[in-house]
Coordinates of C-alpha atoms in Angstrom, one line a residue:
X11 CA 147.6 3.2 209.7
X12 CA 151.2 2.9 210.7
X13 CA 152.3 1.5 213.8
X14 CA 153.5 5.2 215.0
X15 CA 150.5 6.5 214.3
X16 CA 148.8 3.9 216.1
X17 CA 151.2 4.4 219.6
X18 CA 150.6 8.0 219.7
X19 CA 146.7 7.4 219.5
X20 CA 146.9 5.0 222.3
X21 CA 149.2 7.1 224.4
X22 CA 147.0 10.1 223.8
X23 CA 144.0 8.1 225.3
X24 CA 145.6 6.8 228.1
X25 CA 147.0 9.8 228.7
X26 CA 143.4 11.4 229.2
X27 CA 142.9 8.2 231.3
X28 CA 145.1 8.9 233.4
X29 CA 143.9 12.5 233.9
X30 CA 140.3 11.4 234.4
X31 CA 141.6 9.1 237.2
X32 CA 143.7 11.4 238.8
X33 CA 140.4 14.0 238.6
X34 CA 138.3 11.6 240.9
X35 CA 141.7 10.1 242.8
X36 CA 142.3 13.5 243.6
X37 CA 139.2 15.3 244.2
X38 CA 139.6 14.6 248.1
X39 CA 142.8 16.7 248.0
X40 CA 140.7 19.7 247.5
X41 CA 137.9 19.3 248.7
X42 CA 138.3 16.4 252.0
X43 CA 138.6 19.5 254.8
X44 CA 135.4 21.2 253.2
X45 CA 133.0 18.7 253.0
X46 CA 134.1 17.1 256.4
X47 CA 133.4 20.3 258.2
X48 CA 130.0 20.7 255.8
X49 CA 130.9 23.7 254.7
X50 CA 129.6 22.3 251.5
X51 CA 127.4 19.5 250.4
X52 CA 129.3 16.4 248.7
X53 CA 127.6 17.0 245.6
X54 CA 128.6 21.3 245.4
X55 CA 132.2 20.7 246.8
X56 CA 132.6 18.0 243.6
X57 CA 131.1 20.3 241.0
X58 CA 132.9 23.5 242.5
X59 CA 136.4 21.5 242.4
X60 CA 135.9 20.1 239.2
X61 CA 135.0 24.2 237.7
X62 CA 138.0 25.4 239.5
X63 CA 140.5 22.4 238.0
X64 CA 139.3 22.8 234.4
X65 CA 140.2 26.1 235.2
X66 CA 143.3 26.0 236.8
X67 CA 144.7 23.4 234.2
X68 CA 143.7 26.1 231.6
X69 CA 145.5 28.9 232.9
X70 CA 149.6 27.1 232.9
X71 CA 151.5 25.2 231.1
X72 CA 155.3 25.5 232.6
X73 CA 155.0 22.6 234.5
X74 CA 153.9 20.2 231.3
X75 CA 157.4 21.6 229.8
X76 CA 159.5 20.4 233.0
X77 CA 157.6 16.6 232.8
X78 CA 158.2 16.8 228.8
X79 CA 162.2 17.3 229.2
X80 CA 162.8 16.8 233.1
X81 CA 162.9 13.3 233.5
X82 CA 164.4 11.9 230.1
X83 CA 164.8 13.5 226.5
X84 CA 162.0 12.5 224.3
X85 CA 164.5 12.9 221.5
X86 CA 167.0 10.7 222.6
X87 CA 164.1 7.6 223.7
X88 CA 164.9 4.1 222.3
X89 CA 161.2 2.9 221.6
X90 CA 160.2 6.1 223.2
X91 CA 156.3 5.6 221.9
X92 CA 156.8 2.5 224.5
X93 CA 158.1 3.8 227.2
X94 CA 156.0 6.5 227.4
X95 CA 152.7 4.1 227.0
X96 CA 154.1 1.5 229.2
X97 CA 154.5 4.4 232.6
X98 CA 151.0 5.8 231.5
X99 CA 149.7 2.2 232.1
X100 CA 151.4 1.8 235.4
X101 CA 150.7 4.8 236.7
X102 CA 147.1 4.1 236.0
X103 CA 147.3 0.6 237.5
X104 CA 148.8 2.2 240.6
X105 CA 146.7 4.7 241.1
X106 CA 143.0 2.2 240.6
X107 CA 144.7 0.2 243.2
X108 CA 145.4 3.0 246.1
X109 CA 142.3 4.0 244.9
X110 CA 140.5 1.4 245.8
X111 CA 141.7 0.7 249.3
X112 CA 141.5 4.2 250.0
X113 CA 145.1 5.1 250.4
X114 CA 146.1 8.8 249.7
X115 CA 149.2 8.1 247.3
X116 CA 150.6 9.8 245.1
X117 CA 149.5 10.5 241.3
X118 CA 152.5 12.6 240.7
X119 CA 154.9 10.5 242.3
X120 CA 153.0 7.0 240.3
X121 CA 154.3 8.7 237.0
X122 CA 157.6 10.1 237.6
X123 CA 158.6 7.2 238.5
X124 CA 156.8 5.3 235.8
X125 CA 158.6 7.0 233.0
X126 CA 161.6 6.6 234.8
X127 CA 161.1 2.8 235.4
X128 CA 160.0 2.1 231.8
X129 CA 162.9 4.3 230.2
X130 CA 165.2 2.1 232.3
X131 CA 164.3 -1.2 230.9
X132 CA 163.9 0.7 227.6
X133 CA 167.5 2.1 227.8
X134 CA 169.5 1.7 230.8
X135 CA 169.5 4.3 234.1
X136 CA 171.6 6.6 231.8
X137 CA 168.6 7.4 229.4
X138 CA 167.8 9.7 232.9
X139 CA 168.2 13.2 232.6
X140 CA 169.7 13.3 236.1
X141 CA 169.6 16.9 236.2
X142 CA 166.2 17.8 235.6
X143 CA 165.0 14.1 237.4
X144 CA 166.5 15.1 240.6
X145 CA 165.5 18.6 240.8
X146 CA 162.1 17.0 240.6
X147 CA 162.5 14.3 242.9
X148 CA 163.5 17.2 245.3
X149 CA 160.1 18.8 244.9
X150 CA 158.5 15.9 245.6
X151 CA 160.1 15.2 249.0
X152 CA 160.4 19.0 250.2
X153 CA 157.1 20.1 249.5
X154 CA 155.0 18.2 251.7
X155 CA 157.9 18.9 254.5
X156 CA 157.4 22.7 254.1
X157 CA 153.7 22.3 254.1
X158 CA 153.8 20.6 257.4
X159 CA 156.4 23.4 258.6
X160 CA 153.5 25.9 256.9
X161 CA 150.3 24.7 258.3
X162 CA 151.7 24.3 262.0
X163 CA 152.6 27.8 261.7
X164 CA 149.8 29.0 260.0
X165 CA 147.3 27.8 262.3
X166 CA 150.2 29.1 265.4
X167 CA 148.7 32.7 264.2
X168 CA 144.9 31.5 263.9
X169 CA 145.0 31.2 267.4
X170 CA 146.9 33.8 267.9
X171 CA 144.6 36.5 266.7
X172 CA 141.5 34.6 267.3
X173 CA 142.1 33.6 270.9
X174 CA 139.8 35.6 272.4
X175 CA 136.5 35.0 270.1
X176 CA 133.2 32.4 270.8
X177 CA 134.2 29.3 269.4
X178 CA 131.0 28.4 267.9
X179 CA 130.9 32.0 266.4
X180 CA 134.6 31.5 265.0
X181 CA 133.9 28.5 263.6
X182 CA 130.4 29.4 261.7
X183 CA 132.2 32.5 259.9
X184 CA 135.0 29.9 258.9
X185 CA 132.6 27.7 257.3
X186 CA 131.6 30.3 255.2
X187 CA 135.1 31.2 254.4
X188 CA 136.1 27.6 253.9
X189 CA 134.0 27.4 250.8
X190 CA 136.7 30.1 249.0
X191 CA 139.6 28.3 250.4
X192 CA 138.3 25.1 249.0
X193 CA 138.2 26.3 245.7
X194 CA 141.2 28.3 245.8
X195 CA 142.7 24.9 246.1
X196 CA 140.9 23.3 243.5
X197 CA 141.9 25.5 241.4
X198 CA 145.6 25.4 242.4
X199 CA 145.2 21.8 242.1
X200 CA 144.6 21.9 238.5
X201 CA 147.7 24.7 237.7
X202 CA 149.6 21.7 238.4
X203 CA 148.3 18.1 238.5
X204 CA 146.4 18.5 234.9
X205 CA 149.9 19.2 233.7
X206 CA 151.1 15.9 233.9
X207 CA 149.3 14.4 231.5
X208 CA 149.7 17.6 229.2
X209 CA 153.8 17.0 229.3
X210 CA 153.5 13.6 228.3
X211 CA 151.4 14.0 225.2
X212 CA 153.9 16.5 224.5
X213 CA 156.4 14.5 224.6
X214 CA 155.1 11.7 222.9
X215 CA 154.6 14.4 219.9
X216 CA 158.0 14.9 219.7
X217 CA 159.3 11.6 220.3
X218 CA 157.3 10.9 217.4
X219 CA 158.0 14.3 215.3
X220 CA 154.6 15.5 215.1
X221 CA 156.3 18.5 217.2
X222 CA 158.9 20.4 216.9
X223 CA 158.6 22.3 220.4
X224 CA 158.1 21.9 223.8
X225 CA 155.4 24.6 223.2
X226 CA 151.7 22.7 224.5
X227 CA 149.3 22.5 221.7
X228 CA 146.0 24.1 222.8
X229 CA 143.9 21.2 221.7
X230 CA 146.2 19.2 224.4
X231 CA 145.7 21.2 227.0
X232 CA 142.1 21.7 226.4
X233 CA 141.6 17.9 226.6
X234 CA 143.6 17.4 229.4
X235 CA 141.6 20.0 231.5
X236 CA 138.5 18.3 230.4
X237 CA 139.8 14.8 231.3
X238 CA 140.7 16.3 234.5
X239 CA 137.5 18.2 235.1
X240 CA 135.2 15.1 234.1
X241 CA 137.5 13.1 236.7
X242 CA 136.9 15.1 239.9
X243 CA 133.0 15.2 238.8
X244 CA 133.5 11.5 239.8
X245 CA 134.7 12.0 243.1
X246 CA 137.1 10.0 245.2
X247 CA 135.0 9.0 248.7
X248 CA 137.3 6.3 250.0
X249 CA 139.8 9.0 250.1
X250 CA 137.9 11.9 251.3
X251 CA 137.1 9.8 253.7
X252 CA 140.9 8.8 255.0
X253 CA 141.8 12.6 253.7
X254 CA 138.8 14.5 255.8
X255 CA 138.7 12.2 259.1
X256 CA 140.8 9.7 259.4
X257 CA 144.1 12.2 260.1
X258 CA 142.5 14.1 262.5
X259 CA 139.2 15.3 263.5
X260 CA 138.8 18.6 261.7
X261 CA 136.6 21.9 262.3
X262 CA 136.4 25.0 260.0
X263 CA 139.3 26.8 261.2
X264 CA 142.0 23.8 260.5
X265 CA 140.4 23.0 256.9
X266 CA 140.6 26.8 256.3
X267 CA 144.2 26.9 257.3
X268 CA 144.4 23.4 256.0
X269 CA 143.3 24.8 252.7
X270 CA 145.5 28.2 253.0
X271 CA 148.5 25.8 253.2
X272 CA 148.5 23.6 250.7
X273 CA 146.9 26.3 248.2
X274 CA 150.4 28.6 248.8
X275 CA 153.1 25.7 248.1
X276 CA 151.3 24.2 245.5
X277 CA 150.6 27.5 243.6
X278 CA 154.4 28.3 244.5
X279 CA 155.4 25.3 242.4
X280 CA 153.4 26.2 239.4
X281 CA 154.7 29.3 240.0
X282 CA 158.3 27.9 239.3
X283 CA 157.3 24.9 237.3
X284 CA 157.6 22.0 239.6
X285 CA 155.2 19.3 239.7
X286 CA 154.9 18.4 243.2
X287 CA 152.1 15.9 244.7
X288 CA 148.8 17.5 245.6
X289 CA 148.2 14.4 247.8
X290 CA 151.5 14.8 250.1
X291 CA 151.1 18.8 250.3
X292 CA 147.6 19.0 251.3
X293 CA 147.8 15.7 253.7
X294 CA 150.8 17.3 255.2
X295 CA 148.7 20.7 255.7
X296 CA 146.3 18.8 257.7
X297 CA 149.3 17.3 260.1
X298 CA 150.7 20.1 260.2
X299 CA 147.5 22.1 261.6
X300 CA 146.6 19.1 263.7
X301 CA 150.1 18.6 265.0
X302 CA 149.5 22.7 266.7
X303 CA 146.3 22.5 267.1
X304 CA 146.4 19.0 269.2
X305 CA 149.3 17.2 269.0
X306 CA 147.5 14.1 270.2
X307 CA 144.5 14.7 268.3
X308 CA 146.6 13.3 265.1
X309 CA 145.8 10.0 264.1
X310 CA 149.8 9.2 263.2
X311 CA 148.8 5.7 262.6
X312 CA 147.2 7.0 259.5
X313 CA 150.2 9.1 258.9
X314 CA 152.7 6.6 259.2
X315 CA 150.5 4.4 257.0
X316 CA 150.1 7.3 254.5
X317 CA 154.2 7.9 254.9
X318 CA 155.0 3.8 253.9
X319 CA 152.6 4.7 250.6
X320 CA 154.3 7.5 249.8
X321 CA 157.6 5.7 250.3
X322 CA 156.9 3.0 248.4
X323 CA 155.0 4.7 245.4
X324 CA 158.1 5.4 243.4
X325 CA 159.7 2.3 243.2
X326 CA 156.4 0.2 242.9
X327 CA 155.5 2.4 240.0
X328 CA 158.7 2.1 238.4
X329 CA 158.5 -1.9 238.4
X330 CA 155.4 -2.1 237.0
X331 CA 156.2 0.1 234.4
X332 CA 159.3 -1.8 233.3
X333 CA 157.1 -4.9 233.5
X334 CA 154.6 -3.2 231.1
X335 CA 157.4 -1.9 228.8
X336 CA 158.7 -5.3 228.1
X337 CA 155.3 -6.5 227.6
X338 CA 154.2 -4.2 225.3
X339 CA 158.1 -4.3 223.5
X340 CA 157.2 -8.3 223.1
X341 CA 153.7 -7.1 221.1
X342 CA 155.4 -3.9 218.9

């Protein structure tokens, strides 16, 4: 077996690694507001969102085609197998570790800036496609700013229309309708985050000429749907935990507003294929309904410890990848 051969393997399964871990790193994205407000049992909310993310990561494929040609050309990599291998395995590393303390961060954001970290130390800062990299990087940073702007308006018309009803009554009837928003954003949830994963085995593919288009392969996008799926059945408590409770104190009417929010601009994307991170839109749903439901109901210092993560994400990700890269350039 030659040593090609051997890369692709590898980056195909940690591909799928990756996509498993962002399934249970990410289930709280979808499904925090829901359980937190027990409009469904832990166990439900988890097998609903994973359902709806096979789902959703079945139904698109533009964004894997912006990740695949966005951020560099696959065709123009020097030791392309390794750079691509070398950001799957920071990305990972990143995301075990945020993980693991509980911090919301960003899968989306761990690896862009992984494949752009390791294609640096692979080739220089102009192996970037600056083009498609910063219309990307622009997603990143203006979607969670319009789902704030969203979800403060969005719940500004809740209690508009809903001023005048019992709030024990309003709330109940929420609940129920909370279980449809939840899995509206599961499922929006996997039209884009499942993606990821399904762009970089494609470009791997071509890198390595077992492609010819930027067209994903069904067998790709099947496994990366199942990776994804398998992943959320995992769950991600330490951050459904931060994502449900520790931003604000939430009741049925914020999580289905919550939920309304983040649903819109991260179908949007999809819509126009722009990865964008699941974790910063649906956080920022939740301050943005908290900041007009109760401005001092917010927990900011959550927020601003959220924020630094976010910050720091790309950059982090990004040195560990080019560590990795000339690691793994010292083994191949």
């Amino acid at each position: 077996m030659n040593t090609l051969l051997i890369l692709t393997i590898l980056i195909v399964v940690f591909a799928l690694a990756f996509d498993f871990i962002n399934g249970f790193h990410d289930t709280a994205n979808s499904i925090a507001t829901a359980v937190s407000t027990k409009a469904l049992k832990p166990k439900h909310a988890i097998i609903m969102a994973a359902c709806m993310n096979f789902i959703g990561a079945m139904t698109f494929t533009g964004v894997a085609k912006t990740i695949t040609k966005g951020i560099v050309n696959p065709f123009e990599l020097t030791n392309g197998s390794l750079v691509i291998l070398a950001a799957l395995i920071a990305a990972i590393i990143w995301n075990l570790v945020t993980w693991y303390f509980g911090i919301p961060s960003s899968s989306s954001h761990a690896i862009i800036g992984s494949i752009a970290g390791a294609a640096i130390a692979s080739s220089g800062f102009s192996s970037l496609n600056y083009t498609g990299f910063i219309k990307i990087i622009e997603a990143l940073i203006l979607s969670p700013i319009i789902a704030f702007i969203v979800g403060y308006i969005v719940y500004s018309i809740f209690k508009f229309f809903f001023r005048d009803l019992n709030l024990t009554k309003t709330n109940r009837r929420f609940r129920y309708f909370q279980i449809f928003t939840a899995a509206l954003q599961s499922y929006t949830h996997g039209t884009n985050d499942a993606q990821k994963a399904m762009g970089i085995i494609t470009m791997a593919l071509l890198a390595n000429n077992y492609a010819t288009t930027d067209e994903v392969p069904f067998w790709v996008q099947f496994a990366c749907a199942t990776a994804m799926g398998l992943g959320t059945s995992v769950g991600g408590w330490r951050i459904i935990k931060t994502v449900g409770g520790n931003i604000m104190k939430i009741r049925p009417v914020n999580g289905v507003a919550a939920d309304l929010t983040g649903a819109m601009i991260i179908f949007g994307s999809t819509l126009i294929h722009l990865p964008v991170s699941t974790t910063h839109v649906i956080s920022s749903s939740i301050l943005g309904v908290g900041s007009s439901h109760r401005l001092k109901g917010v927990k900011w210092g959550t927020a601003q410890r959220m924020l630094i993560t976010w910050v720091i994400t790309l950059p982090i990700s990004a040195s560990i990848a080019a560590i990795c890269y000339y690691i793994l350039h010292f083994f191949f």
